Amino acid sequence: MQLGADNEFSWIINIAFFAFIMIFSLYGAKFQIWQYLKQIEIGLHEMKRMFVESRQTAIETFKEYGLSEEVVAKELDQFMDYFTIMPVDLDPAGILKRLDHLLDVRRDRFQEFVAELAPESGESMNQNLENTLEVTQVLGLIYRVVRHFYILGKKTGSQIMIMQIHMQMPDLLRLAKAYFDAIGAFSEGKPIGDGVGPLVITKFAREYGATPESYNHEISREVGYYMVEVEGRTVYALRATGPGGTVGKPGFGVKNLMEKYGNKISRIITVDAALKFEGETLGRVAEGTGAAIGDPGPEKHAMEQAATEYGIGIEAIVVKEDEAAAVGIMDKKILDAVPEVIERIKTVIQKRTKPGESIILAGIGNTIGIGL
Amino acid sequence: MGMISKLIGIVFAAAGFILLFFGMNDTSGLSFVYSLLGLITMSFGFALLTAGKPKEEKPPPPTVTEIRCNDCDFKEIRDFKKGDYVLKPVEDACPKCQTGMTIEGVYIIREEPKETYNV
Ligand SMILES: [Zn+2]
């Protein structure tokens, strides 16, 4: 009953068995690294495909507005690895001011680039083109970084480098896929999941008689507000100006409103989309304390500073979404969450403010496809 | 396609098992060959059995535009057209009461994920 027992071939099996053990104990790790590299390669090809296709979408969107395909492609490729150098944090004093300034300069540069590359498009479409450009840049960046570590890992044979990138691969692919699926939304001006904040603001303001005409423009860059009366309270409902795709500078909008009407304002309410945990339902509404805004820092700081200076409460109402839903075309479930958010805002206003007081209601998010 | 490959897989697995069993009971010099052959056939059969369907890329769900009347409960859902945005006033009047209409939503309905986690 034993494999090859008691015959002249049994030594072959013995040798084969020992060879097998030896090879795997000596070269097992090498074999595994080779496997890792193969898997990274597959993912890398996928990333490249997504980047190339989104670049093509960007070119096709841009060329509708005046310039030829060749010119657009050339300029776009040149701009593809545009970078921003973060301010030095060894001397933290005033770092937020410097960061804010850098972000402003970056924004100016993007707007200038888009205006040059799409001379025949309007302001609203320019913003959408800016977003399209940014998505393509993100995809290009992910692809280039992963390719860098793949090649470096292959060159040096460094196991830790290869393992690191292999472990992060599923997450990076998920992120890339989310952005890749979003490019259609940005190039065509469809609303995205992140736009729930501004949408809530306008729907809320309209319930109390606001119109596109009553919207006050430019309290800060690309941000404005409606002034509505809600049960004896004055609500300054603030959002970025749509329906072009922009997040504006709502943090500074809040700050400027505080400076304008500060002594009467008794509460700040922020509405935003927040990243959901796996297992949580899409479109779930949650409440908390603090400024709900996902900027690199200056905006959030401006809000917190304003609230602290005047000693007033600042709270957040968020709609839970995953990355794909936040950057992709708005899901029905997110739209369905809007009435609940509005109900919660009303509850906050009734419970925690008194008639005669003023409230700032700030909707944070990208306004693409969301009208005033 | 799926059913047939599963059936072939079962046949291969069974054949491989018989070969392996035969090889183990055989005392001649060829027992090793039989066993190996049996193992290979069996693994091939199992590979066919457990192979999933090739992943097909489904087209993304269509984007729709939901239009509602400002006065009555009239509601219309149509395909997204370029230039649509949420809260945009629509040019056409409501067919029921002839007042204005507004785009209340532009959205997609994503498929529910198939896996559910019982936790
Ligand atoms: Zn009607």
Short mmCIF file of C-alpha atoms and ligand atoms in Angstrom, two decimals:
data_model
loop_
_atom_site.label_atom_id
_atom_site.label_comp_id
_atom_site.label_asym_id
_atom_site.label_seq_id
_atom_site.Cartn_x
_atom_site.Cartn_y
_atom_site.Cartn_z
CA MET A 1 0.00 0.00 0.00
CA GLN A 2 2.91 2.41 0.01
CA LEU A 3 3.79 4.52 -2.96
CA GLY A 4 6.42 2.67 -4.93
CA ALA A 5 7.33 0.45 -2.01
CA ASP A 6 9.77 -2.44 -2.37
CA ASN A 7 10.88 -2.01 -5.91
CA GLU A 8 13.85 -0.75 -7.83
CA PHE A 9 12.30 2.71 -8.36
CA SER A 10 11.85 3.64 -4.74
CA TRP A 11 15.10 5.63 -4.63
CA ILE A 12 13.73 7.99 -7.28
CA ILE A 13 10.84 8.88 -5.04
CA ASN A 14 13.13 9.42 -2.09
CA ILE A 15 15.36 11.75 -4.04
CA ALA A 16 12.38 13.60 -5.50
CA PHE A 17 10.95 14.03 -2.03
CA PHE A 18 14.17 15.46 -0.59
CA ALA A 19 14.74 17.67 -3.60
CA PHE A 20 11.26 19.07 -3.16
CA ILE A 21 11.89 19.89 0.50
CA MET A 22 15.28 21.43 -0.23
CA ILE A 23 14.07 23.57 -3.12
CA PHE A 24 11.13 24.96 -1.21
CA SER A 25 13.03 25.70 1.98
CA LEU A 26 15.78 27.47 0.06
CA TYR A 27 13.84 29.19 -2.70
CA GLY A 28 10.31 29.36 -1.30
CA ALA A 29 10.62 33.06 -0.51
CA LYS A 30 11.94 33.81 -4.00
CA PHE A 31 9.03 31.96 -5.50
CA GLN A 32 6.59 33.94 -3.38
CA ILE A 33 8.18 37.26 -4.37
CA TRP A 34 7.92 36.24 -7.98
CA GLN A 35 4.25 35.55 -7.40
CA TYR A 36 3.78 38.95 -5.72
CA LEU A 37 5.46 40.69 -8.63
CA LYS A 38 3.15 38.94 -11.08
CA GLN A 39 0.12 40.06 -9.11
CA ILE A 40 1.39 43.63 -8.89
CA GLU A 41 1.95 43.55 -12.63
CA ILE A 42 -1.66 42.56 -13.28
CA GLY A 43 -2.88 45.42 -11.08
CA LEU A 44 -0.46 47.80 -12.72
CA HIS A 45 -1.80 46.96 -16.15
CA GLU A 46 -5.29 47.66 -14.87
CA MET A 47 -4.16 51.02 -13.47
CA LYS A 48 -2.48 51.91 -16.72
CA ARG A 49 -5.62 51.08 -18.66
CA MET A 50 -7.71 53.29 -16.38
CA PHE A 51 -5.24 56.15 -16.66
CA VAL A 52 -5.00 55.94 -20.44
CA GLU A 53 -8.77 55.76 -20.86
CA SER A 54 -9.43 58.67 -18.53
CA ARG A 55 -6.77 60.71 -20.31
CA GLN A 56 -8.62 59.98 -23.55
CA THR A 57 -11.91 61.07 -22.00
CA ALA A 58 -10.26 64.27 -20.81
CA ILE A 59 -8.86 64.97 -24.27
CA GLU A 60 -12.22 64.36 -25.88
CA THR A 61 -13.98 66.63 -23.40
CA PHE A 62 -11.45 69.43 -23.80
CA LYS A 63 -11.33 69.35 -27.58
CA GLU A 64 -15.03 70.22 -27.77
CA TYR A 65 -14.13 73.72 -26.65
CA GLY A 66 -11.97 75.14 -29.35
CA LEU A 67 -8.55 73.53 -29.69
CA SER A 68 -7.44 70.60 -31.82
CA GLU A 69 -6.86 67.12 -30.38
CA GLU A 70 -3.08 67.30 -30.87
CA VAL A 71 -2.72 70.58 -29.02
CA VAL A 72 -4.98 69.40 -26.20
CA ALA A 73 -3.09 66.10 -25.83
CA LYS A 74 0.29 67.81 -25.76
CA GLU A 75 -0.71 70.43 -23.23
CA LEU A 76 -2.55 67.90 -21.09
CA ASP A 77 0.46 65.58 -20.92
CA GLN A 78 2.63 68.48 -19.89
CA PHE A 79 0.25 69.39 -17.11
CA MET A 80 -0.33 65.80 -16.00
CA ASP A 81 2.35 65.77 -13.31
CA TYR A 82 1.70 69.24 -11.97
CA PHE A 83 2.56 69.11 -8.29
CA THR A 84 2.18 71.17 -5.14
CA ILE A 85 4.95 71.39 -2.57
CA MET A 86 3.56 71.34 0.94
CA PRO A 87 4.76 74.21 3.16
CA VAL A 88 7.60 73.52 5.58
CA ASP A 89 6.36 72.38 8.98
CA LEU A 90 9.62 72.84 10.90
CA ASP A 91 8.46 76.36 11.64
CA PRO A 92 4.75 75.75 12.23
CA ALA A 93 3.85 79.37 12.94
CA GLY A 94 1.49 80.52 10.21
CA ILE A 95 1.66 77.24 8.31
CA LEU A 96 -2.08 77.26 7.59
CA LYS A 97 -1.83 80.71 6.10
CA ARG A 98 1.02 79.58 3.88
CA LEU A 99 -0.81 76.39 2.90
CA ASP A 100 -3.93 78.37 2.08
CA HIS A 101 -1.89 80.71 -0.05
CA LEU A 102 -0.27 77.81 -1.91
CA LEU A 103 -3.67 76.22 -2.54
CA ASP A 104 -4.95 79.54 -3.90
CA VAL A 105 -2.00 79.84 -6.24
CA ARG A 106 -2.50 76.25 -7.36
CA ARG A 107 -6.17 76.90 -8.00
CA ASP A 108 -5.32 80.01 -10.04
CA ARG A 109 -2.90 78.00 -12.12
CA PHE A 110 -5.50 75.30 -12.78
CA GLN A 111 -8.09 77.86 -13.81
CA GLU A 112 -5.62 79.57 -16.09
CA PHE A 113 -4.68 76.27 -17.68
CA VAL A 114 -8.28 75.26 -18.29
CA ALA A 115 -9.19 78.69 -19.67
CA GLU A 116 -6.32 78.44 -22.13
CA LEU A 117 -7.06 74.90 -23.18
CA ALA A 118 -10.81 75.38 -23.56
CA PRO A 119 -11.21 78.96 -24.80
CA GLU A 120 -14.82 78.45 -25.89
CA SER A 121 -16.27 77.06 -22.68
CA GLY A 122 -18.21 78.99 -20.05
CA GLU A 123 -17.38 79.44 -16.39
CA SER A 124 -19.50 76.57 -15.19
CA MET A 125 -18.06 74.13 -17.73
CA ASN A 126 -14.56 75.37 -16.91
CA GLN A 127 -15.02 74.12 -13.38
CA ASN A 128 -16.15 70.72 -14.63
CA LEU A 129 -13.13 70.58 -16.90
CA GLU A 130 -10.93 71.41 -13.93
CA ASN A 131 -12.42 68.46 -12.06
CA THR A 132 -11.93 66.16 -15.06
CA LEU A 133 -8.31 67.22 -15.19
CA GLU A 134 -7.84 66.55 -11.49
CA VAL A 135 -9.32 63.05 -11.70
CA THR A 136 -7.01 62.19 -14.59
CA GLN A 137 -4.09 63.52 -12.60
CA VAL A 138 -4.96 61.37 -9.60
CA LEU A 139 -5.16 58.24 -11.76
CA GLY A 140 -1.85 59.13 -13.38
CA LEU A 141 -0.25 59.68 -10.00
CA ILE A 142 -1.43 56.33 -8.59
CA TYR A 143 -0.15 54.56 -11.69
CA ARG A 144 3.23 56.27 -11.60
CA VAL A 145 3.79 55.65 -7.90
CA VAL A 146 2.93 51.95 -8.11
CA ARG A 147 5.05 51.56 -11.23
CA HIS A 148 7.94 53.23 -9.41
CA PHE A 149 7.85 50.74 -6.55
CA TYR A 150 7.31 47.80 -8.90
CA ILE A 151 10.36 48.62 -10.99
CA LEU A 152 12.44 49.56 -7.96
CA GLY A 153 11.46 46.31 -6.25
CA LYS A 154 12.41 44.33 -9.32
CA LYS A 155 15.71 46.18 -9.69
CA THR A 156 16.82 45.87 -6.09
CA GLY A 157 15.07 42.59 -5.31
CA SER A 158 14.04 44.19 -2.04
CA GLN A 159 11.40 41.98 -0.52
CA ILE A 160 10.05 44.65 1.80
CA MET A 161 9.44 47.05 -1.08
CA ILE A 162 7.62 44.44 -3.11
CA MET A 163 5.60 43.20 -0.17
CA GLN A 164 4.57 46.72 0.81
CA ILE A 165 3.18 47.57 -2.57
CA HIS A 166 1.60 44.14 -2.89
CA MET A 167 -0.24 44.61 0.38
CA GLN A 168 -1.52 48.05 -0.60
CA MET A 169 -2.53 46.96 -4.07
CA PRO A 170 -6.19 46.04 -3.38
CA ASP A 171 -6.85 49.37 -1.69
CA LEU A 172 -5.08 51.37 -4.39
CA LEU A 173 -7.01 49.54 -7.08
CA ARG A 174 -10.27 50.28 -5.31
CA LEU A 175 -9.39 53.96 -5.09
CA ALA A 176 -8.32 54.08 -8.74
CA LYS A 177 -11.54 52.34 -9.78
CA ALA A 178 -13.62 54.86 -7.82
CA TYR A 179 -11.94 57.76 -9.60
CA PHE A 180 -12.05 56.03 -12.95
CA ASP A 181 -15.79 55.49 -12.66
CA ALA A 182 -16.16 59.15 -11.67
CA ILE A 183 -14.57 60.69 -14.72
CA GLY A 184 -17.79 60.36 -16.73
CA ALA A 185 -19.66 62.30 -14.07
CA PHE A 186 -17.15 65.13 -14.10
CA SER A 187 -16.84 65.44 -17.87
CA GLU A 188 -20.62 65.52 -18.34
CA GLY A 189 -21.47 67.66 -15.31
CA LYS A 190 -23.52 65.08 -13.43
CA PRO A 191 -23.91 65.55 -9.67
CA ILE A 192 -21.71 63.36 -7.47
CA GLY A 193 -22.27 61.87 -4.02
CA ASP A 194 -20.07 64.49 -2.39
CA GLY A 195 -22.53 67.14 -3.57
CA VAL A 196 -25.09 66.20 -0.95
CA GLY A 197 -24.02 69.11 1.32
CA PRO A 198 -24.79 71.92 -1.15
CA LEU A 199 -27.92 70.07 -2.30
CA VAL A 200 -29.29 69.97 1.25
CA ILE A 201 -28.58 73.69 1.64
CA THR A 202 -30.49 74.74 -1.44
CA LYS A 203 -33.42 72.38 -0.81
CA PHE A 204 -33.61 73.64 2.76
CA ALA A 205 -33.40 77.29 1.73
CA ARG A 206 -36.06 76.81 -0.95
CA GLU A 207 -38.47 75.46 1.63
CA TYR A 208 -38.26 78.88 3.27
CA GLY A 209 -38.68 80.88 0.09
CA ALA A 210 -35.14 81.29 -1.23
CA THR A 211 -34.64 81.57 -4.99
CA PRO A 212 -31.56 81.56 -7.24
CA GLU A 213 -31.92 85.34 -7.32
CA SER A 214 -31.79 85.70 -3.55
CA TYR A 215 -28.44 83.91 -3.43
CA ASN A 216 -25.65 86.29 -2.33
CA HIS A 217 -22.52 85.55 -4.36
CA GLU A 218 -18.88 85.53 -3.30
CA ILE A 219 -18.82 85.77 0.47
CA SER A 220 -15.56 83.93 -0.14
CA ARG A 221 -14.02 82.41 -3.26
CA GLU A 222 -16.82 80.65 -5.22
CA VAL A 223 -19.02 80.52 -2.12
CA GLY A 224 -22.25 82.38 -1.42
CA TYR A 225 -25.30 82.17 0.85
CA TYR A 226 -29.06 82.45 1.11
CA MET A 227 -30.57 84.39 3.97
CA VAL A 228 -33.83 82.81 5.15
CA GLU A 229 -36.15 83.19 8.13
CA VAL A 230 -36.81 79.89 9.91
CA GLU A 231 -39.25 80.05 12.82
CA GLY A 232 -38.05 83.41 14.03
CA ARG A 233 -34.37 82.68 13.49
CA THR A 234 -32.24 84.04 10.69
CA VAL A 235 -30.37 81.28 8.86
CA TYR A 236 -27.39 82.03 6.63
CA ALA A 237 -27.36 78.97 4.40
CA LEU A 238 -23.94 78.83 2.80
CA ARG A 239 -22.65 76.68 -0.07
CA ALA A 240 -20.30 76.79 -3.02
CA THR A 241 -21.79 78.23 -6.19
CA GLY A 242 -23.02 75.65 -8.71
CA PRO A 243 -23.88 74.02 -10.99
CA GLY A 244 -20.23 74.01 -12.04
CA GLY A 245 -17.99 71.67 -10.12
CA THR A 246 -16.29 73.49 -7.26
CA VAL A 247 -15.90 73.11 -3.52
CA GLY A 248 -15.03 76.78 -3.12
CA LYS A 249 -13.72 78.04 0.20
CA PRO A 250 -16.64 77.51 2.56
CA GLY A 251 -14.46 77.67 5.68
CA PHE A 252 -13.51 81.23 4.92
CA GLY A 253 -17.12 81.86 3.94
CA VAL A 254 -18.14 80.94 7.48
CA LYS A 255 -15.38 83.12 8.88
CA ASN A 256 -16.45 86.09 6.78
CA LEU A 257 -20.09 85.63 7.78
CA MET A 258 -19.04 85.55 11.42
CA GLU A 259 -17.18 88.81 10.95
CA LYS A 260 -20.19 90.32 9.27
CA TYR A 261 -22.96 89.15 11.61
CA GLY A 262 -20.89 87.70 14.46
CA ASN A 263 -22.60 89.05 17.57
CA LYS A 264 -25.99 87.60 16.60
CA ILE A 265 -24.87 84.16 15.43
CA SER A 266 -25.33 81.47 18.03
CA ARG A 267 -24.60 78.24 16.21
CA ILE A 268 -22.78 76.81 13.20
CA ILE A 269 -24.16 73.68 11.53
CA THR A 270 -22.08 71.94 8.86
CA VAL A 271 -23.47 69.37 6.42
CA ASP A 272 -21.16 67.09 4.47
CA ALA A 273 -20.64 63.62 3.09
CA ALA A 274 -18.53 61.41 5.34
CA LEU A 275 -16.70 58.19 4.62
CA LYS A 276 -18.74 55.23 5.78
CA PHE A 277 -17.38 52.07 7.34
CA GLU A 278 -17.84 48.83 5.47
CA GLY A 279 -21.08 47.31 6.66
CA GLU A 280 -22.81 50.63 7.24
CA THR A 281 -25.63 51.46 4.89
CA LEU A 282 -25.06 53.98 2.14
CA GLY A 283 -26.89 57.22 2.79
CA ARG A 284 -27.11 56.81 6.57
CA VAL A 285 -27.34 60.13 8.39
CA ALA A 286 -25.18 60.78 11.47
CA GLU A 287 -24.58 63.74 13.76
CA GLY A 288 -21.57 64.93 15.68
CA THR A 289 -19.59 67.84 17.02
CA GLY A 290 -17.07 69.82 15.00
CA ALA A 291 -16.57 71.12 11.51
CA ALA A 292 -17.41 68.50 8.88
CA ILE A 293 -15.06 69.38 6.05
CA GLY A 294 -12.33 67.34 4.43
CA ASP A 295 -9.91 70.00 3.22
CA PRO A 296 -6.14 69.92 3.79
CA GLY A 297 -6.53 72.18 6.84
CA PRO A 298 -7.03 75.92 6.34
CA GLU A 299 -10.81 75.79 5.83
CA LYS A 300 -11.45 73.59 8.82
CA HIS A 301 -9.18 75.77 10.92
CA ALA A 302 -11.04 78.90 9.85
CA MET A 303 -14.35 77.41 10.97
CA GLU A 304 -13.06 76.09 14.28
CA GLN A 305 -11.32 79.37 14.98
CA ALA A 306 -14.46 81.38 14.25
CA ALA A 307 -16.59 79.16 16.50
CA THR A 308 -14.04 79.27 19.31
CA GLU A 309 -13.51 83.01 19.11
CA TYR A 310 -17.21 83.72 19.47
CA GLY A 311 -17.74 80.82 21.86
CA ILE A 312 -20.59 79.24 19.91
CA GLY A 313 -21.50 75.64 19.21
CA ILE A 314 -20.39 73.97 16.00
CA GLU A 315 -21.96 70.73 14.93
CA ALA A 316 -21.96 68.40 11.97
CA ILE A 317 -24.59 66.39 10.17
CA VAL A 318 -23.12 63.91 7.70
CA VAL A 319 -24.35 61.46 5.10
CA LYS A 320 -22.31 58.24 5.06
CA GLU A 321 -20.85 57.21 1.70
CA ASP A 322 -17.96 55.11 0.43
CA GLU A 323 -15.30 56.53 -1.88
CA ALA A 324 -16.96 55.19 -5.01
CA ALA A 325 -20.29 56.80 -4.10
CA ALA A 326 -18.66 60.07 -3.01
CA VAL A 327 -16.78 60.70 -6.25
CA GLY A 328 -19.18 58.79 -8.53
CA ILE A 329 -22.54 59.88 -9.90
CA MET A 330 -24.98 60.54 -7.05
CA ASP A 331 -26.72 57.40 -5.88
CA LYS A 332 -30.47 57.35 -5.36
CA LYS A 333 -29.92 56.43 -1.71
CA ILE A 334 -27.94 59.61 -1.13
CA LEU A 335 -30.65 61.72 -2.73
CA ASP A 336 -33.18 59.95 -0.53
CA ALA A 337 -31.20 60.96 2.57
CA VAL A 338 -31.75 64.68 1.87
CA PRO A 339 -35.20 64.98 3.55
CA GLU A 340 -33.87 63.32 6.71
CA VAL A 341 -30.92 65.70 6.86
CA ILE A 342 -33.30 68.64 6.50
CA GLU A 343 -35.45 67.26 9.33
CA ARG A 344 -32.40 66.98 11.56
CA ILE A 345 -31.35 70.55 10.74
CA LYS A 346 -34.81 71.74 11.78
CA THR A 347 -34.54 69.79 15.02
CA VAL A 348 -31.17 71.35 15.79
CA ILE A 349 -32.52 74.82 15.08
CA GLN A 350 -35.57 74.29 17.29
CA LYS A 351 -33.79 72.59 20.16
CA ARG A 352 -30.52 74.44 20.41
CA THR A 353 -31.25 77.97 19.25
CA LYS A 354 -33.77 80.56 20.37
CA PRO A 355 -35.98 82.79 18.25
CA GLY A 356 -34.23 86.01 17.31
CA GLU A 357 -30.83 84.36 17.04
CA SER A 358 -28.91 83.72 13.84
CA ILE A 359 -27.44 80.47 12.58
CA ILE A 360 -24.87 79.60 9.95
CA LEU A 361 -25.74 76.49 7.98
CA ALA A 362 -22.83 75.43 5.78
CA GLY A 363 -23.13 72.74 3.11
CA ILE A 364 -19.71 71.40 2.22
CA GLY A 365 -19.00 69.51 -0.98
CA ASN A 366 -18.54 69.61 -4.71
CA THR A 367 -21.35 71.46 -6.43
CA ILE A 368 -21.05 69.74 -9.80
CA GLY A 369 -24.52 69.36 -11.29
CA ILE A 370 -26.24 71.04 -8.38
CA GLY A 371 -27.99 74.29 -9.23
CA LEU A 372 -28.71 77.24 -7.02
CA MET B 1 -21.23 26.04 -20.52
CA GLY B 2 -21.05 26.08 -16.75
CA MET B 3 -22.97 22.82 -16.28
CA ILE B 4 -20.94 20.93 -18.89
CA SER B 5 -17.57 21.96 -17.53
CA LYS B 6 -18.73 20.97 -14.02
CA LEU B 7 -19.78 17.52 -15.31
CA ILE B 8 -16.48 17.04 -17.11
CA GLY B 9 -14.75 18.12 -13.91
CA ILE B 10 -16.58 15.44 -11.91
CA VAL B 11 -15.69 12.78 -14.50
CA PHE B 12 -12.02 13.80 -14.44
CA ALA B 13 -11.90 13.88 -10.66
CA ALA B 14 -13.46 10.43 -10.40
CA ALA B 15 -11.15 8.98 -13.06
CA GLY B 16 -8.17 10.48 -11.29
CA PHE B 17 -9.25 9.02 -7.98
CA ILE B 18 -9.60 5.52 -9.47
CA LEU B 19 -6.19 5.81 -11.11
CA LEU B 20 -4.60 6.94 -7.88
CA PHE B 21 -6.26 4.14 -5.92
CA PHE B 22 -5.18 1.61 -8.55
CA GLY B 23 -1.62 2.91 -8.50
CA MET B 24 -1.41 2.68 -4.72
CA ASN B 25 -2.53 -0.93 -4.74
CA ASP B 26 -0.27 -1.88 -7.59
CA THR B 27 3.07 -3.36 -6.59
CA SER B 28 4.75 -3.21 -9.99
CA GLY B 29 7.27 -0.57 -10.93
CA LEU B 30 4.62 1.46 -12.71
CA SER B 31 2.70 2.21 -9.50
CA PHE B 32 4.45 5.55 -9.19
CA VAL B 33 3.46 6.55 -12.71
CA TYR B 34 -0.15 5.55 -12.13
CA SER B 35 -0.35 7.48 -8.89
CA LEU B 36 1.14 10.59 -10.40
CA LEU B 37 -1.15 10.39 -13.40
CA GLY B 38 -4.10 9.90 -11.08
CA LEU B 39 -3.15 12.94 -9.00
CA ILE B 40 -2.77 15.14 -12.05
CA THR B 41 -6.09 14.04 -13.53
CA MET B 42 -7.81 14.58 -10.21
CA SER B 43 -6.41 18.09 -9.71
CA PHE B 44 -7.42 18.94 -13.27
CA GLY B 45 -10.93 17.74 -12.53
CA PHE B 46 -11.13 19.78 -9.33
CA ALA B 47 -9.79 22.83 -11.12
CA LEU B 48 -12.64 22.53 -13.63
CA LEU B 49 -15.14 22.03 -10.84
CA THR B 50 -14.12 25.05 -8.80
CA ALA B 51 -13.43 27.41 -11.71
CA GLY B 52 -15.69 30.44 -11.45
CA LYS B 53 -17.48 32.01 -14.34
CA PRO B 54 -15.36 34.47 -16.29
CA LYS B 55 -16.00 37.97 -14.93
CA GLU B 56 -18.11 39.98 -17.29
CA GLU B 57 -17.92 43.74 -17.13
CA LYS B 58 -21.42 45.01 -16.67
CA PRO B 59 -22.20 48.40 -18.18
CA PRO B 60 -22.77 51.02 -15.48
CA PRO B 61 -26.40 51.73 -14.61
CA PRO B 62 -27.90 54.59 -16.65
CA THR B 63 -28.08 58.07 -15.16
CA VAL B 64 -31.65 59.28 -14.89
CA THR B 65 -33.18 62.68 -14.38
CA GLU B 66 -36.20 63.01 -12.11
CA ILE B 67 -38.51 65.91 -12.87
CA ARG B 68 -41.30 67.03 -10.58
CA CYS B 69 -44.06 69.55 -10.90
CA ASN B 70 -43.78 72.56 -8.61
CA ASP B 71 -47.47 72.38 -7.71
CA CYS B 72 -49.02 68.95 -8.08
CA ASP B 73 -47.63 65.46 -7.61
CA PHE B 74 -46.67 64.90 -11.25
CA LYS B 75 -43.33 63.11 -11.59
CA GLU B 76 -41.37 62.11 -14.65
CA ILE B 77 -38.18 60.08 -14.90
CA ARG B 78 -36.17 60.20 -18.12
CA ASP B 79 -32.61 59.61 -19.31
CA PHE B 80 -30.00 62.17 -18.38
CA LYS B 81 -29.40 64.81 -21.04
CA LYS B 82 -26.29 66.93 -21.23
CA GLY B 83 -26.94 70.23 -19.50
CA ASP B 84 -29.26 68.76 -16.87
CA TYR B 85 -28.52 69.65 -13.29
CA VAL B 86 -30.34 69.29 -10.01
CA LEU B 87 -32.80 72.12 -9.22
CA LYS B 88 -32.77 73.35 -12.81
CA PRO B 89 -36.15 74.74 -13.92
CA VAL B 90 -37.48 72.72 -16.86
CA GLU B 91 -38.76 74.50 -19.94
CA ASP B 92 -41.76 72.24 -20.51
CA ALA B 93 -44.87 72.90 -18.46
CA CYS B 94 -46.48 70.20 -16.35
CA PRO B 95 -48.89 68.19 -18.55
CA LYS B 96 -51.37 67.99 -15.67
CA CYS B 97 -51.63 71.55 -14.42
CA GLN B 98 -49.49 73.61 -16.84
CA THR B 99 -47.23 75.12 -14.17
CA GLY B 100 -43.45 74.96 -14.11
CA MET B 101 -41.40 71.89 -13.33
CA THR B 102 -37.99 71.42 -11.70
CA ILE B 103 -35.32 68.72 -11.90
CA GLU B 104 -35.41 67.24 -8.42
CA GLY B 105 -32.63 64.74 -8.89
CA VAL B 106 -30.00 63.35 -11.23
CA TYR B 107 -28.91 59.95 -10.04
CA ILE B 108 -28.12 56.32 -10.72
CA ILE B 109 -29.43 53.28 -8.93
CA ARG B 110 -26.48 51.07 -8.08
CA GLU B 111 -26.95 47.34 -7.85
CA GLU B 112 -27.12 45.95 -4.33
CA PRO B 113 -23.92 44.06 -3.57
CA LYS B 114 -24.54 40.32 -3.69
CA GLU B 115 -22.46 39.34 -0.69
CA THR B 116 -24.08 39.88 2.66
CA TYR B 117 -22.07 39.61 5.83
CA ASN B 118 -23.93 38.13 8.73
CA VAL B 119 -22.18 40.21 11.38
ZN ZN C 1 -48.48 69.83 -12.16
#
